[in-house]
C-alpha positions as YAML, in Angstrom:
chain: A
units: angstrom
residues:
- id: 1
  name: MET
  ca: [57.17, 7.20, 164.67]
- id: 2
  name: LYS
  ca: [59.42, 8.79, 162.27]
- id: 3
  name: ILE
  ca: [57.38, 8.56, 159.30]
- id: 4
  name: ILE
  ca: [54.94, 11.56, 160.75]
- id: 5
  name: GLN
  ca: [57.65, 13.86, 161.66]
- id: 6
  name: LEU
  ca: [58.77, 13.24, 157.91]
- id: 7
  name: LEU
  ca: [55.68, 13.63, 155.96]
- id: 8
  name: PRO
  ca: [54.83, 16.55, 155.69]
- id: 9
  name: TRP
  ca: [51.51, 17.91, 156.01]
- id: 10
  name: ALA
  ca: [50.14, 18.00, 152.32]
- id: 11
  name: ASP
  ca: [50.91, 14.41, 152.28]
- id: 12
  name: TRP
  ca: [48.46, 13.79, 155.08]
- id: 13
  name: PHE
  ca: [45.99, 15.38, 153.84]
- id: 14
  name: ALA
  ca: [45.76, 14.21, 150.52]
- id: 15
  name: LEU
  ca: [46.44, 10.89, 151.80]
- id: 16
  name: GLY
  ca: [42.97, 11.31, 154.03]
- id: 17
  name: PHE
  ca: [41.49, 13.08, 151.13]
- id: 18
  name: PHE
  ca: [41.83, 10.14, 149.45]
- id: 19
  name: VAL
  ca: [40.69, 7.81, 151.67]
- id: 20
  name: LEU
  ca: [36.98, 10.43, 152.90]
- id: 21
  name: VAL
  ca: [36.58, 9.63, 149.39]
- id: 22
  name: TRP
  ca: [37.01, 6.39, 148.93]
- id: 23
  name: VAL
  ca: [34.66, 5.49, 152.01]
- id: 24
  name: ALA
  ca: [32.13, 8.14, 150.53]
- id: 25
  name: TYR
  ca: [32.36, 6.99, 147.24]
- id: 26
  name: THR
  ca: [31.42, 3.36, 148.18]
- id: 27
  name: LEU
  ca: [29.06, 4.43, 150.23]
- id: 28
  name: PHE
  ca: [27.40, 7.05, 147.76]
- id: 29
  name: ALA
  ca: [27.50, 4.56, 145.62]
- id: 30
  name: LYS
  ca: [25.36, 1.87, 147.81]
- id: 31
  name: HIS
  ca: [23.11, 3.82, 148.87]
- id: 32
  name: TRP
  ca: [22.30, 5.57, 145.41]
- id: 33
  name: SER
  ca: [21.57, 2.68, 143.79]
- id: 34
  name: ASP
  ca: [18.69, 2.21, 145.40]
- id: 35
  name: GLY
  ca: [16.10, 4.54, 144.70]
- id: 36
  name: GLN
  ca: [18.23, 6.19, 140.87]
- id: 37
  name: HIS
  ca: [19.11, 3.60, 137.54]
- id: 38
  name: SER
  ca: [23.04, 2.52, 138.48]
- id: 39
  name: ILE
  ca: [24.72, -0.95, 136.87]
- id: 40
  name: LEU
  ca: [24.43, -3.40, 140.15]
- id: 41
  name: ALA
  ca: [20.75, -2.24, 140.05]
- id: 42
  name: MET
  ca: [19.81, -2.81, 136.48]
- id: 43
  name: THR
  ca: [22.50, -5.54, 136.11]
- id: 44
  name: ASN
  ca: [20.40, -6.89, 139.88]
- id: 45
  name: ARG
  ca: [17.34, -7.21, 137.91]
- id: 46
  name: TYR
  ca: [18.91, -8.58, 135.03]
- id: 47
  name: ARG
  ca: [20.22, -11.58, 137.52]
- id: 48
  name: HIS
  ca: [16.70, -11.98, 138.75]
- id: 49
  name: LEU
  ca: [15.34, -12.64, 135.65]
- id: 50
  name: TRP
  ca: [17.95, -15.07, 134.71]
- id: 51
  name: MET
  ca: [17.64, -17.03, 138.20]
- id: 52
  name: LEU
  ca: [13.56, -16.94, 137.40]
- id: 53
  name: GLN
  ca: [14.04, -18.73, 133.80]
- id: 54
  name: THR
  ca: [16.53, -21.16, 135.72]
- id: 55
  name: THR
  ca: [13.52, -22.57, 138.02]
- id: 56
  name: ALA
  ca: [12.09, -23.25, 134.95]
- id: 57
  name: ARG
  ca: [14.98, -25.19, 133.23]
- id: 58
  name: ASP
  ca: [15.88, -28.96, 133.30]
- id: 59
  name: PRO
  ca: [18.49, -29.28, 132.39]
- id: 60
  name: ARG
  ca: [20.86, -26.19, 134.52]
- id: 61
  name: MET
  ca: [24.01, -26.73, 132.90]
- id: 62
  name: LEU
  ca: [23.12, -23.66, 130.55]
- id: 63
  name: ASP
  ca: [23.48, -21.86, 134.42]
- id: 64
  name: GLY
  ca: [26.72, -24.28, 135.87]
- id: 65
  name: ILE
  ca: [28.38, -23.01, 132.96]
- id: 66
  name: ILE
  ca: [27.65, -18.62, 132.67]
- id: 67
  name: THR
  ca: [28.41, -19.37, 136.63]
- id: 68
  name: GLN
  ca: [31.36, -21.27, 136.50]
- id: 69
  name: THR
  ca: [32.50, -18.09, 133.44]
- id: 70
  name: LEU
  ca: [31.41, -15.33, 136.30]
- id: 71
  name: SER
  ca: [33.83, -16.29, 139.12]
- id: 72
  name: ALA
  ca: [36.38, -16.08, 136.14]
- id: 73
  name: THR
  ca: [36.81, -13.27, 136.96]
- id: 74
  name: PRO
  ca: [37.24, -11.99, 140.30]
- id: 75
  name: ALA
  ca: [39.72, -15.22, 139.87]
- id: 76
  name: PHE
  ca: [41.98, -13.92, 137.17]
- id: 77
  name: PHE
  ca: [42.30, -10.74, 139.32]
- id: 78
  name: CYS
  ca: [42.83, -12.50, 141.98]
- id: 79
  name: SER
  ca: [45.77, -13.92, 140.42]
- id: 80
  name: THR
  ca: [46.96, -10.47, 139.24]
- id: 81
  name: THR
  ca: [46.25, -9.01, 142.40]
- id: 82
  name: ILE
  ca: [49.01, -11.91, 143.89]
- id: 83
  name: LEU
  ca: [51.75, -10.40, 140.97]
- id: 84
  name: ILE
  ca: [51.04, -6.74, 141.17]
- id: 85
  name: LEU
  ca: [51.63, -7.54, 145.04]
- id: 86
  name: GLY
  ca: [55.04, -9.98, 144.49]
- id: 87
  name: GLY
  ca: [56.30, -6.93, 142.12]
- id: 88
  name: LEU
  ca: [55.82, -3.69, 144.91]
- id: 89
  name: PHE
  ca: [57.28, -6.25, 147.13]
- id: 90
  name: ALA
  ca: [60.15, -6.38, 145.11]
- id: 91
  name: LEU
  ca: [60.07, -2.64, 144.38]
- id: 92
  name: LEU
  ca: [60.42, -1.97, 148.32]
- id: 93
  name: GLY
  ca: [63.86, -3.94, 147.75]
- id: 94
  name: THR
  ca: [64.74, -1.31, 145.35]
- id: 95
  name: THR
  ca: [63.31, 1.94, 146.31]
- id: 96
  name: ASP
  ca: [66.82, 3.77, 145.61]
- id: 97
  name: LYS
  ca: [66.84, 3.20, 142.10]
- id: 98
  name: ALA
  ca: [62.62, 3.48, 142.07]
- id: 99
  name: ALA
  ca: [63.18, 7.73, 143.71]
- id: 100
  name: GLU
  ca: [65.25, 8.40, 141.53]
- id: 101
  name: LEU
  ca: [63.48, 7.52, 138.43]
- id: 102
  name: VAL
  ca: [60.97, 9.59, 140.17]
- id: 103
  name: ARG
  ca: [63.16, 12.27, 140.79]
- id: 104
  name: GLU
  ca: [64.16, 12.90, 137.39]
- id: 105
  name: ILE
  ca: [60.11, 13.84, 136.18]
- id: 106
  name: PRO
  ca: [60.51, 17.66, 135.94]
- id: 107
  name: PHE
  ca: [57.44, 17.91, 138.75]
- id: 108
  name: ALA
  ca: [57.46, 15.33, 140.74]
- id: 109
  name: GLU
  ca: [58.49, 16.63, 143.72]
- id: 110
  name: GLN
  ca: [61.23, 15.45, 145.96]
- id: 111
  name: THR
  ca: [60.82, 12.99, 149.55]
- id: 112
  name: PRO
  ca: [63.44, 11.22, 151.26]
- id: 113
  name: MET
  ca: [63.16, 7.16, 151.24]
- id: 114
  name: LEU
  ca: [61.00, 5.87, 153.41]
- id: 115
  name: VAL
  ca: [58.89, 8.80, 152.88]
- id: 116
  name: PHE
  ca: [58.74, 6.72, 149.30]
- id: 117
  name: GLU
  ca: [58.43, 3.34, 151.49]
- id: 118
  name: PHE
  ca: [55.48, 4.60, 152.68]
- id: 119
  name: LYS
  ca: [53.86, 4.99, 149.87]
- id: 120
  name: ILE
  ca: [54.56, 2.05, 148.11]
- id: 121
  name: LEU
  ca: [53.31, 0.18, 151.36]
- id: 122
  name: VAL
  ca: [49.82, 2.15, 150.77]
- id: 123
  name: LEU
  ca: [49.60, 0.44, 147.55]
- id: 124
  name: VAL
  ca: [50.23, -2.45, 148.88]
- id: 125
  name: VAL
  ca: [47.36, -2.09, 150.94]
- id: 126
  name: ILE
  ca: [44.94, -1.25, 148.74]
- id: 127
  name: PHE
  ca: [46.11, -4.35, 146.61]
- id: 128
  name: VAL
  ca: [45.94, -6.88, 150.21]
- id: 129
  name: TYR
  ca: [41.58, -4.83, 149.88]
- id: 130
  name: SER
  ca: [41.70, -5.91, 146.48]
- id: 131
  name: PHE
  ca: [42.81, -9.32, 146.50]
- id: 132
  name: PHE
  ca: [40.51, -10.31, 149.87]
- id: 133
  name: ARG
  ca: [37.42, -8.76, 147.94]
- id: 134
  name: PHE
  ca: [37.99, -10.61, 144.75]
- id: 135
  name: SER
  ca: [38.62, -14.13, 146.64]
- id: 136
  name: TRP
  ca: [35.55, -13.49, 148.22]
- id: 137
  name: SER
  ca: [33.51, -12.76, 144.79]
- id: 138
  name: MET
  ca: [34.70, -16.22, 144.40]
- id: 139
  name: ARG
  ca: [33.00, -18.19, 146.90]
- id: 140
  name: GLN
  ca: [30.52, -16.17, 146.62]
- id: 141
  name: TYR
  ca: [30.17, -17.56, 142.86]
- id: 142
  name: THR
  ca: [30.78, -20.76, 144.61]
- id: 143
  name: PHE
  ca: [27.36, -20.21, 146.75]
- id: 144
  name: VAL
  ca: [25.58, -19.48, 143.43]
- id: 145
  name: ALA
  ca: [26.03, -22.69, 142.37]
- id: 146
  name: LEU
  ca: [25.18, -23.89, 145.34]
- id: 147
  name: LEU
  ca: [22.22, -22.35, 145.79]
- id: 148
  name: ILE
  ca: [21.13, -23.03, 141.96]
- id: 149
  name: GLY
  ca: [21.98, -26.88, 142.28]
- id: 150
  name: ALA
  ca: [19.60, -27.58, 145.55]
- id: 151
  name: MET
  ca: [16.91, -25.79, 142.95]
- id: 152
  name: PRO
  ca: [13.81, -28.83, 142.74]
- id: 153
  name: PRO
  ca: [13.12, -29.54, 139.31]
- id: 154
  name: PRO
  ca: [10.71, -27.62, 137.64]
- id: 155
  name: SER
  ca: [8.14, -29.76, 137.29]
- id: 156
  name: SER
  ca: [7.44, -29.89, 141.62]
- id: 157
  name: PHE
  ca: [7.08, -25.56, 141.76]
- id: 158
  name: GLU
  ca: [4.22, -26.57, 139.37]
- id: 159
  name: ASN
  ca: [2.63, -28.77, 141.99]
- id: 160
  name: GLU
  ca: [1.36, -27.04, 145.49]
- id: 161
  name: GLY
  ca: [2.59, -27.48, 148.87]
- id: 162
  name: VAL
  ca: [6.21, -26.96, 147.62]
- id: 163
  name: VAL
  ca: [8.03, -23.51, 148.08]
- id: 164
  name: ASN
  ca: [7.79, -21.23, 145.37]
- id: 165
  name: ARG
  ca: [9.63, -20.04, 143.07]
- id: 166
  name: THR
  ca: [9.18, -16.84, 143.64]
- id: 167
  name: HIS
  ca: [11.44, -17.23, 146.81]
- id: 168
  name: TYR
  ca: [14.97, -18.96, 145.07]
- id: 169
  name: ALA
  ca: [15.24, -16.88, 142.38]
- id: 170
  name: ASP
  ca: [15.47, -14.17, 144.92]
- id: 171
  name: ARG
  ca: [17.14, -15.93, 147.09]
- id: 172
  name: ALA
  ca: [19.90, -16.83, 144.42]
- id: 173
  name: ALA
  ca: [19.59, -13.42, 142.16]
- id: 174
  name: ALA
  ca: [20.64, -11.51, 145.94]
- id: 175
  name: MET
  ca: [23.92, -13.59, 146.77]
- id: 176
  name: THR
  ca: [24.48, -13.23, 142.60]
- id: 177
  name: GLY
  ca: [23.80, -10.17, 143.23]
- id: 178
  name: LEU
  ca: [26.01, -9.93, 146.91]
- id: 179
  name: ALA
  ca: [29.43, -11.27, 144.46]
- id: 180
  name: ALA
  ca: [29.04, -8.80, 141.86]
- id: 181
  name: GLU
  ca: [28.43, -6.08, 144.86]
- id: 182
  name: THR
  ca: [32.03, -8.21, 145.52]
- id: 183
  name: PHE
  ca: [34.03, -8.24, 143.59]
- id: 184
  name: ASN
  ca: [32.96, -4.72, 142.08]
- id: 185
  name: GLY
  ca: [34.57, -3.27, 145.36]
- id: 186
  name: GLY
  ca: [37.57, -4.81, 144.51]
- id: 187
  name: LEU
  ca: [37.25, -3.02, 141.28]
- id: 188
  name: ARG
  ca: [37.22, 0.81, 142.36]
- id: 189
  name: ALA
  ca: [40.72, -0.84, 144.84]
- id: 190
  name: TYR
  ca: [41.65, -0.53, 141.11]
- id: 191
  name: TYR
  ca: [40.63, 2.71, 140.25]
- id: 192
  name: PHE
  ca: [41.93, 4.51, 143.37]
- id: 193
  name: SER
  ca: [45.53, 3.13, 143.18]
- id: 194
  name: PHE
  ca: [46.07, 4.41, 139.97]
- id: 195
  name: ALA
  ca: [44.71, 7.56, 141.46]
- id: 196
  name: ALA
  ca: [47.75, 6.79, 144.78]
- id: 197
  name: LEU
  ca: [50.51, 6.93, 141.93]
- id: 198
  name: GLY
  ca: [49.46, 10.43, 142.01]
- id: 199
  name: TRP
  ca: [51.48, 10.58, 145.20]
- id: 200
  name: PHE
  ca: [54.65, 9.89, 144.07]
- id: 201
  name: PHE
  ca: [54.59, 13.23, 141.74]
- id: 202
  name: SER
  ca: [53.28, 15.51, 144.94]
- id: 203
  name: PRO
  ca: [49.64, 16.03, 147.48]
- id: 204
  name: MET
  ca: [48.29, 18.33, 144.66]
- id: 205
  name: VAL
  ca: [48.74, 15.52, 141.57]
- id: 206
  name: PHE
  ca: [46.93, 12.38, 144.40]
- id: 207
  name: VAL
  ca: [44.00, 15.06, 144.86]
- id: 208
  name: LEU
  ca: [43.71, 15.63, 141.84]
- id: 209
  name: SER
  ca: [43.52, 12.58, 140.20]
- id: 210
  name: THR
  ca: [41.42, 11.16, 142.96]
- id: 211
  name: MET
  ca: [39.10, 13.31, 141.82]
- id: 212
  name: LEU
  ca: [39.98, 12.21, 138.53]
- id: 213
  name: VAL
  ca: [38.69, 8.92, 139.29]
- id: 214
  name: ALA
  ca: [35.69, 9.26, 141.86]
- id: 215
  name: GLY
  ca: [34.55, 11.27, 138.39]
- id: 216
  name: ILE
  ca: [35.59, 8.25, 135.48]
- id: 217
  name: LEU
  ca: [34.02, 5.47, 138.25]
- id: 218
  name: TYR
  ca: [30.81, 7.87, 138.71]
- id: 219
  name: THR
  ca: [29.82, 8.01, 135.14]
- id: 220
  name: ARG
  ca: [30.59, 5.06, 133.96]
- id: 221
  name: GLU
  ca: [28.00, 3.67, 137.08]
- id: 222
  name: PHE
  ca: [25.61, 6.35, 136.83]
- id: 223
  name: LYS
  ca: [26.16, 7.41, 133.38]
- id: 224
  name: SER
  ca: [27.40, 5.20, 131.10]
- id: 225
  name: GLU
  ca: [25.98, 4.48, 127.65]
- id: 226
  name: VAL
  ca: [26.50, 0.79, 128.76]
- id: 227
  name: LEU
  ca: [23.69, 1.84, 131.29]
- id: 228
  name: MET
  ca: [21.04, 3.29, 129.12]
- id: 229
  name: LEU
  ca: [21.12, 0.11, 126.94]
- id: 230
  name: LEU
  ca: [20.00, -1.96, 129.82]
- id: 231
  name: GLN
  ca: [17.14, 0.78, 130.73]
- id: 232
  name: GLU
  ca: [16.25, -0.10, 127.44]
...
């Protein structure tokens, strides 16, 4: 392909570094939260407490409202992502003006038009990935609503021979945690899309912005004030 010949090795290194950091941080955040305190791990505890309360609540209208409110956030990001993708595809039709604007920035490197379009396509891939994460999170919240709706009445949990109350709470809390983790993956793609914007200036800016975004994500997920409040 012509893009392989036009794209300098420094850009390929920066792109590979970007993908490596994103994948490595995702795996790190997933496994590190199992043994360490993180926002996801702490909120999962609250989700379990919520579902325990749900098994004892009748009627469960409040839980349905909470689930609907939680699903509204990924729905908002889904529609926003579609608008962003539309803007990026529109930008592909006016790359001349966009590239000219970037060239006027003093520290921005001059790139061929094909390379500029390739960078836009990388952003398209990132937002397509985030769209699938957000839409899957929405569906998972509908499954949470189904689990809540399928719960027996609170009185039946007190009778012998009925499926254990904790079993229902664990299953519903695990599903809610999966929905939150999926949403977190889509939101993480938004963060790394800002790092990808640095590629339009230079490979070095791309690498630095990738490291900066990874540091911000780590701080917010493992060292934030919100996490300290949740631990209290």
